[in-house]
Amino acid sequence: MDSSCIDEISSSTSESFSATTAKKLSPPPAAALRLYRMGSGGSSVVLDPENGLETESRKLPSSKYKGVVPQPNGRWGAQIYEKHQRVWLGTFNEQEEAARSYDIAACRFRGRDAVVNFKNVLEDGDLAFLEAHSKAEIVDMLRKHTYADELEQNNKRQLFLSVDANGKRNGSSTTQNDKVLKTREVLFEKAVTPSDVGKLNRLVIPKQHAEKHFPLPSPSPAVTKGVLINFEDVNGKVWRFRYSYWNSSQSYVLTKGWSRFVKEKNLRAGDVVTFERSTGLERQLYIDWKVRSGPRENPVQVVVRLFGVDIFNVTTVKPNDVVAVCGGKRSRDVDDMFALRCSKKQAIINAL
DNA sequence: CGGTGTGTTGAA
DNA sequence: TCAACACACCGG
């Protein structure tokens, strides 16, 4: 099924893309006869029948692509309109690049039925990607020419569907096409104890789970030295932990590397760490975590001061979201900043 | 100083 | 909504 565009975009948040700064009114144009020097490939050269001189046309060559406009230097701009306002999508060397950028923006702004330049602008994975990002973010990527990279990274992250012990789906994303879904089996979960996130720098793996899923090569030097195990987190980051058996406490533990995980994820006692393994051939191990379930006694209050305006967001959030240390996870605040920044002109207009 | 992208307009 | 046109202004 070819669905090149996303279904419907819930733009609950009002997003504005007007100019970042209000410009002064430009004076009336004086000399209309100026010739424009256009870059290589951009200029249309015409032969003047009057004197036979070769003159450069001052008209810029128009593009056959929708949303693509010529630039004086021979490059191409991409733009889309929304709510009586132009949204600039950046400049590009090739018309086709600009056209693709327009297509992507069109799909994000107008949904699957948007009129676009090329068919199959979007691969299957793009749908979820677009859905997962705000218009502002998509525009930003287009302008910075980073859309392709971001998309690739996102796809590499391999959204998955987890499978519990009964083989029952309890997974996260459903918008991804099945062919990119990687199934994982949840091996076990553990609500971390105070000492797991304390200065002992180790995580105790409950014996039953350790012996079942992470068997150590029995009585050998390995018992004392332990082994290194790699786990991948939801952001695709690989965590390497030393895994060993402590005779003193007769327990299996993750040691070296664990404290870094605790620190980066801001793990707290009661949070639940999940260990998973892909069901495919590669048997890749994964690690994830979630905040302790149940009510929080103290909701975290986030206050962002932006352009002299305090933005309150009183809610229960992961520590991760507060400090935005989670590399791959996007914070909605970015959008809000963009929207606010771009609404400056709107405010000025309204004031007139 | 080159180029971007905004102001602006008229057509669709 | 859209492209065309002109050029103010911004970053290098």
XYZ file of C-alpha atoms (C1' of nucleotides) in Angstrom:
376
model
C 0.000 0.000 0.000
C 1.492 3.210 -1.047
C 0.792 5.894 1.400
C 3.319 8.525 0.753
C 1.995 10.906 3.284
C 0.962 10.677 6.812
C -2.585 10.305 7.787
C -3.511 13.271 9.797
C -1.431 15.515 11.841
C -2.790 16.517 15.118
C -1.517 19.993 15.481
C -2.994 20.647 18.808
C -0.321 23.112 19.558
C -0.670 26.253 17.548
C 2.465 26.598 15.578
C 3.564 29.734 13.894
C 6.207 30.071 11.246
C 6.238 33.699 10.446
C 9.323 35.776 10.216
C 11.509 35.804 13.228
C 11.803 39.541 13.067
C 9.526 42.231 11.802
C 11.114 44.188 9.063
C 10.775 47.837 8.360
C 8.735 48.810 5.390
C 10.881 48.865 2.352
C 11.122 52.102 0.399
C 9.475 52.234 -3.020
C 11.591 50.617 -5.708
C 13.627 53.104 -7.671
C 15.507 51.652 -10.562
C 13.581 48.883 -12.214
C 16.055 48.295 -14.957
C 18.765 46.723 -12.932
C 20.263 43.610 -14.357
C 20.811 40.706 -12.126
C 23.843 38.563 -12.161
C 22.825 35.024 -11.774
C 24.960 32.137 -10.793
C 25.996 29.341 -13.052
C 23.096 27.337 -14.245
C 20.654 29.797 -12.847
C 20.707 32.500 -15.433
C 18.715 32.445 -18.562
C 20.666 34.038 -21.368
C 18.743 35.679 -24.142
C 19.796 37.269 -27.382
C 18.756 40.868 -27.723
C 17.320 41.258 -31.261
C 17.913 45.007 -31.265
C 21.646 45.132 -31.059
C 22.592 41.541 -31.190
C 24.236 41.725 -27.831
C 24.034 38.856 -25.549
C 22.319 40.015 -22.438
C 21.422 38.226 -19.344
C 17.767 38.112 -18.673
C 16.909 39.759 -15.440
C 14.084 37.401 -14.995
C 14.893 34.508 -12.833
C 14.167 31.106 -14.247
C 11.112 29.660 -12.639
C 11.007 26.113 -11.430
C 8.682 23.460 -12.656
C 8.360 22.201 -9.123
C 5.734 23.258 -6.701
C 6.956 25.270 -3.788
C 10.294 25.938 -5.434
C 11.397 29.451 -6.225
C 14.576 30.690 -7.858
C 17.218 32.563 -5.988
C 19.295 35.324 -7.532
C 22.462 33.303 -7.198
C 21.119 30.376 -9.143
C 20.126 28.332 -6.183
C 16.609 27.365 -5.275
C 14.399 28.168 -2.379
C 11.600 26.062 -1.038
C 8.538 27.480 0.598
C 5.106 26.442 1.640
C 2.146 28.479 2.677
C -0.009 28.017 5.671
C -2.558 30.331 7.163
C -1.764 33.184 4.790
C 1.842 33.007 5.693
C 4.848 31.736 3.914
C 7.000 29.219 5.670
C 10.501 29.251 4.327
C 11.982 25.810 3.949
C 15.499 26.780 3.044
C 17.662 27.124 -0.014
C 19.105 24.332 -2.078
C 21.521 23.810 -4.900
C 19.209 21.681 -6.973
C 15.592 22.174 -7.790
C 14.904 18.582 -6.919
C 16.272 18.952 -3.443
C 14.057 21.936 -2.883
C 11.114 20.083 -4.357
C 11.624 17.142 -2.038
C 11.833 19.434 0.891
C 8.583 20.988 -0.144
C 7.026 17.554 -0.453
C 8.078 16.573 3.006
C 6.779 19.776 4.471
C 3.543 19.408 2.533
C 2.990 15.962 3.949
C 3.692 17.161 7.434
C 1.495 20.221 7.074
C -1.336 18.847 5.005
C -1.360 15.145 5.441
C -1.401 12.247 3.048
C -3.436 13.942 0.378
C -1.111 16.857 -0.025
C -0.202 17.685 -3.579
C 3.462 16.924 -3.978
C 6.134 16.992 -6.643
C 7.244 13.406 -6.464
C 5.468 10.189 -5.767
C 6.612 8.084 -2.894
C 8.209 10.998 -1.221
C 7.981 9.061 1.940
C 9.087 5.589 2.666
C 7.163 3.583 5.155
C 9.223 4.724 8.061
C 8.781 8.378 7.264
C 5.200 8.334 8.375
C 5.999 7.667 11.967
C 8.930 9.987 11.798
C 6.807 12.886 10.630
C 4.169 12.094 13.172
C 6.732 12.121 15.890
C 7.979 15.581 15.080
C 6.360 18.946 15.128
C 6.053 21.094 12.065
C 8.659 23.376 13.506
C 11.121 20.561 13.859
C 10.536 19.298 10.375
C 10.963 22.782 8.962
C 14.109 23.182 10.953
C 15.524 19.950 9.598
C 14.675 20.945 6.061
C 16.293 24.306 6.407
C 19.398 22.770 7.889
C 19.402 19.953 5.373
C 19.452 17.422 8.163
C 16.149 15.718 7.503
C 17.664 12.691 5.829
C 20.164 12.175 8.593
C 17.627 12.514 11.325
C 15.337 10.129 9.582
C 18.057 7.570 9.174
C 19.056 7.833 12.776
C 15.470 7.434 13.795
C 15.055 4.352 11.706
C 18.266 2.923 13.011
C 16.807 3.241 16.419
C 14.474 0.459 15.367
C 11.213 0.955 17.087
C 10.187 -2.314 18.423
C 7.385 -4.363 19.665
C 8.103 -6.134 22.837
C 6.880 -9.584 23.478
C 6.271 -10.838 26.940
C 6.821 -14.294 28.222
C 3.508 -15.476 26.836
C 4.373 -14.206 23.419
C 1.727 -11.586 23.764
C 2.290 -8.229 22.186
C 2.593 -5.396 24.589
C 4.654 -3.152 22.506
C 4.929 0.499 21.966
C 4.693 1.880 18.504
C 2.034 0.692 16.142
C 2.570 3.117 13.321
C 5.693 1.461 12.060
C 5.407 -0.972 9.265
C 5.795 -4.505 10.458
C 8.827 -5.159 8.355
C 10.879 -2.763 10.395
C 9.627 -4.038 13.677
C 12.099 -5.886 15.750
C 10.573 -8.120 18.295
C 12.074 -8.334 21.679
C 11.516 -10.587 24.543
C 11.410 -9.103 27.981
C 13.795 -11.174 30.016
C 13.012 -9.664 33.366
C 12.461 -6.452 35.190
C 13.774 -5.189 38.454
C 12.685 -2.305 40.589
C 16.014 -0.919 41.623
C 16.830 -0.694 45.273
C 18.452 2.277 46.984
C 21.750 0.448 46.941
C 21.396 -0.270 43.233
C 21.409 3.446 42.572
C 23.677 4.366 45.450
C 27.399 4.547 45.843
C 27.968 0.846 45.600
C 28.052 1.291 41.838
C 26.472 -1.995 41.162
C 23.160 -3.535 40.287
C 22.211 -6.799 41.831
C 20.676 -9.158 39.337
C 18.187 -11.383 41.106
C 19.717 -14.813 41.179
C 16.925 -16.597 39.376
C 17.103 -14.203 36.451
C 20.847 -14.081 36.397
C 21.236 -17.818 36.199
C 18.512 -18.138 33.644
C 19.460 -15.380 31.249
C 23.042 -14.471 31.967
C 24.773 -17.695 32.884
C 28.417 -17.231 33.701
C 30.921 -19.795 32.525
C 31.125 -21.788 35.699
C 33.981 -22.376 38.011
C 36.798 -20.600 36.282
C 38.663 -17.336 36.398
C 35.561 -15.884 34.833
C 33.789 -16.199 38.121
C 36.020 -13.674 39.703
C 36.758 -11.499 36.721
C 33.310 -11.545 35.251
C 32.430 -10.767 31.662
C 31.504 -7.701 29.676
C 27.988 -7.504 28.316
C 26.583 -4.924 25.924
C 23.095 -3.584 26.162
C 21.439 -1.125 23.847
C 19.043 1.478 25.144
C 16.062 3.051 23.419
C 18.251 5.718 21.944
C 20.511 3.206 20.327
C 23.249 3.923 22.798
C 25.232 0.909 23.802
C 25.999 0.358 27.428
C 28.743 -2.029 28.399
C 28.645 -3.456 31.880
C 30.877 -5.789 33.713
C 28.856 -8.716 34.891
C 30.187 -10.957 37.580
C 29.451 -13.032 40.624
C 30.350 -11.802 44.016
C 31.230 -14.638 46.311
C 31.073 -12.414 49.353
C 27.408 -11.702 48.938
C 26.677 -14.665 46.749
C 25.016 -12.465 44.203
C 25.224 -11.636 40.546
C 25.971 -8.019 39.794
C 26.495 -5.496 37.068
C 29.430 -3.408 38.169
C 31.674 -1.369 35.880
C 29.562 0.906 33.752
C 26.472 0.685 35.866
C 26.975 3.933 37.729
C 27.216 5.780 34.455
C 23.865 4.403 33.463
C 22.357 5.414 36.786
C 23.754 8.871 36.412
C 22.747 9.478 32.831
C 19.273 8.125 33.250
C 18.929 9.738 36.617
C 17.697 6.484 38.015
C 16.101 6.567 41.426
C 15.198 3.879 43.854
C 11.951 2.283 42.824
C 12.446 2.889 39.129
C 12.149 -0.219 37.063
C 14.901 -1.458 34.831
C 13.973 -3.827 32.066
C 16.252 -6.278 30.346
C 15.277 -7.486 26.936
C 16.663 -9.565 24.153
C 15.814 -9.520 20.501
C 14.095 -12.664 19.377
C 15.935 -12.647 16.090
C 19.155 -14.372 15.298
C 21.363 -11.626 16.614
C 20.170 -12.027 20.188
C 20.957 -8.432 20.894
C 20.447 -7.359 24.481
C 18.587 -4.242 25.425
C 18.136 -2.246 28.546
C 15.359 0.164 29.317
C 13.914 1.801 32.352
C 10.840 3.523 33.564
C 9.870 5.622 36.497
C 8.489 3.827 39.472
C 4.835 3.218 38.969
C 2.320 4.646 41.362
C 1.626 8.186 42.441
C 4.412 10.621 42.978
C 4.298 12.540 46.175
C 5.788 15.638 44.667
C 5.093 16.597 41.091
C 8.019 18.186 39.411
C 7.531 21.745 38.399
C 9.293 22.932 35.339
C 9.695 26.613 34.785
C 11.321 27.919 31.686
C 12.032 31.572 31.359
C 11.936 32.570 27.760
C 12.130 36.088 26.452
C 11.146 37.303 29.854
C 8.131 35.101 29.988
C 7.805 32.290 32.432
C 6.373 29.144 31.025
C 5.005 26.788 33.584
C 4.594 23.150 33.106
C 3.383 21.526 36.228
C 3.203 17.866 35.686
C 4.625 14.563 36.604
C 7.607 13.964 34.470
C 10.576 11.734 34.208
C 13.741 13.206 35.526
C 14.986 12.681 32.029
C 12.595 15.167 30.600
C 13.515 17.799 33.072
C 17.131 17.905 32.235
C 16.789 16.635 28.720
C 19.770 14.373 29.057
C 18.077 11.713 27.038
C 19.928 12.171 23.829
C 17.494 10.700 21.418
C 14.339 11.844 23.021
C 12.833 14.998 21.872
C 11.605 17.602 24.221
C 8.432 19.378 23.348
C 9.978 22.523 24.717
C 11.957 22.911 21.561
C 8.744 23.358 19.655
C 7.398 25.818 22.081
C 10.495 27.903 21.816
C 10.312 27.881 18.082
C 6.675 28.787 18.050
C 7.184 31.520 20.532
C 10.145 32.913 18.689
C 8.180 32.919 15.486
C 5.126 34.445 16.978
C 6.907 37.680 17.618
C 5.922 39.142 14.325
C 2.405 37.916 14.719
C 2.183 39.778 17.952
C 3.457 42.906 16.321
C 0.966 42.597 13.523
C -1.841 42.186 15.953
C -0.725 45.277 17.741
C -0.993 47.411 14.640
C 29.877 41.303 0.430
C 27.118 37.411 -1.092
C 23.189 35.285 -0.271
C 19.101 34.441 2.273
C 14.613 34.834 3.018
C 11.215 38.516 3.865
C 8.064 42.276 2.080
C 4.876 42.608 -1.279
C 1.838 42.037 -5.107
C -1.151 40.093 -8.455
C -2.806 35.949 -10.487
C -5.064 31.556 -9.933
C -2.576 29.658 -1.928
C 0.985 30.494 -4.843
C 5.043 32.279 -7.553
C 7.420 36.377 -8.976
C 9.901 40.170 -7.975
C 12.839 43.393 -5.374
C 15.994 44.170 -1.877
C 16.829 44.781 3.390
C 19.494 42.703 6.257
C 22.395 39.175 8.231
C 26.428 36.305 8.880
C 30.888 35.384 7.260
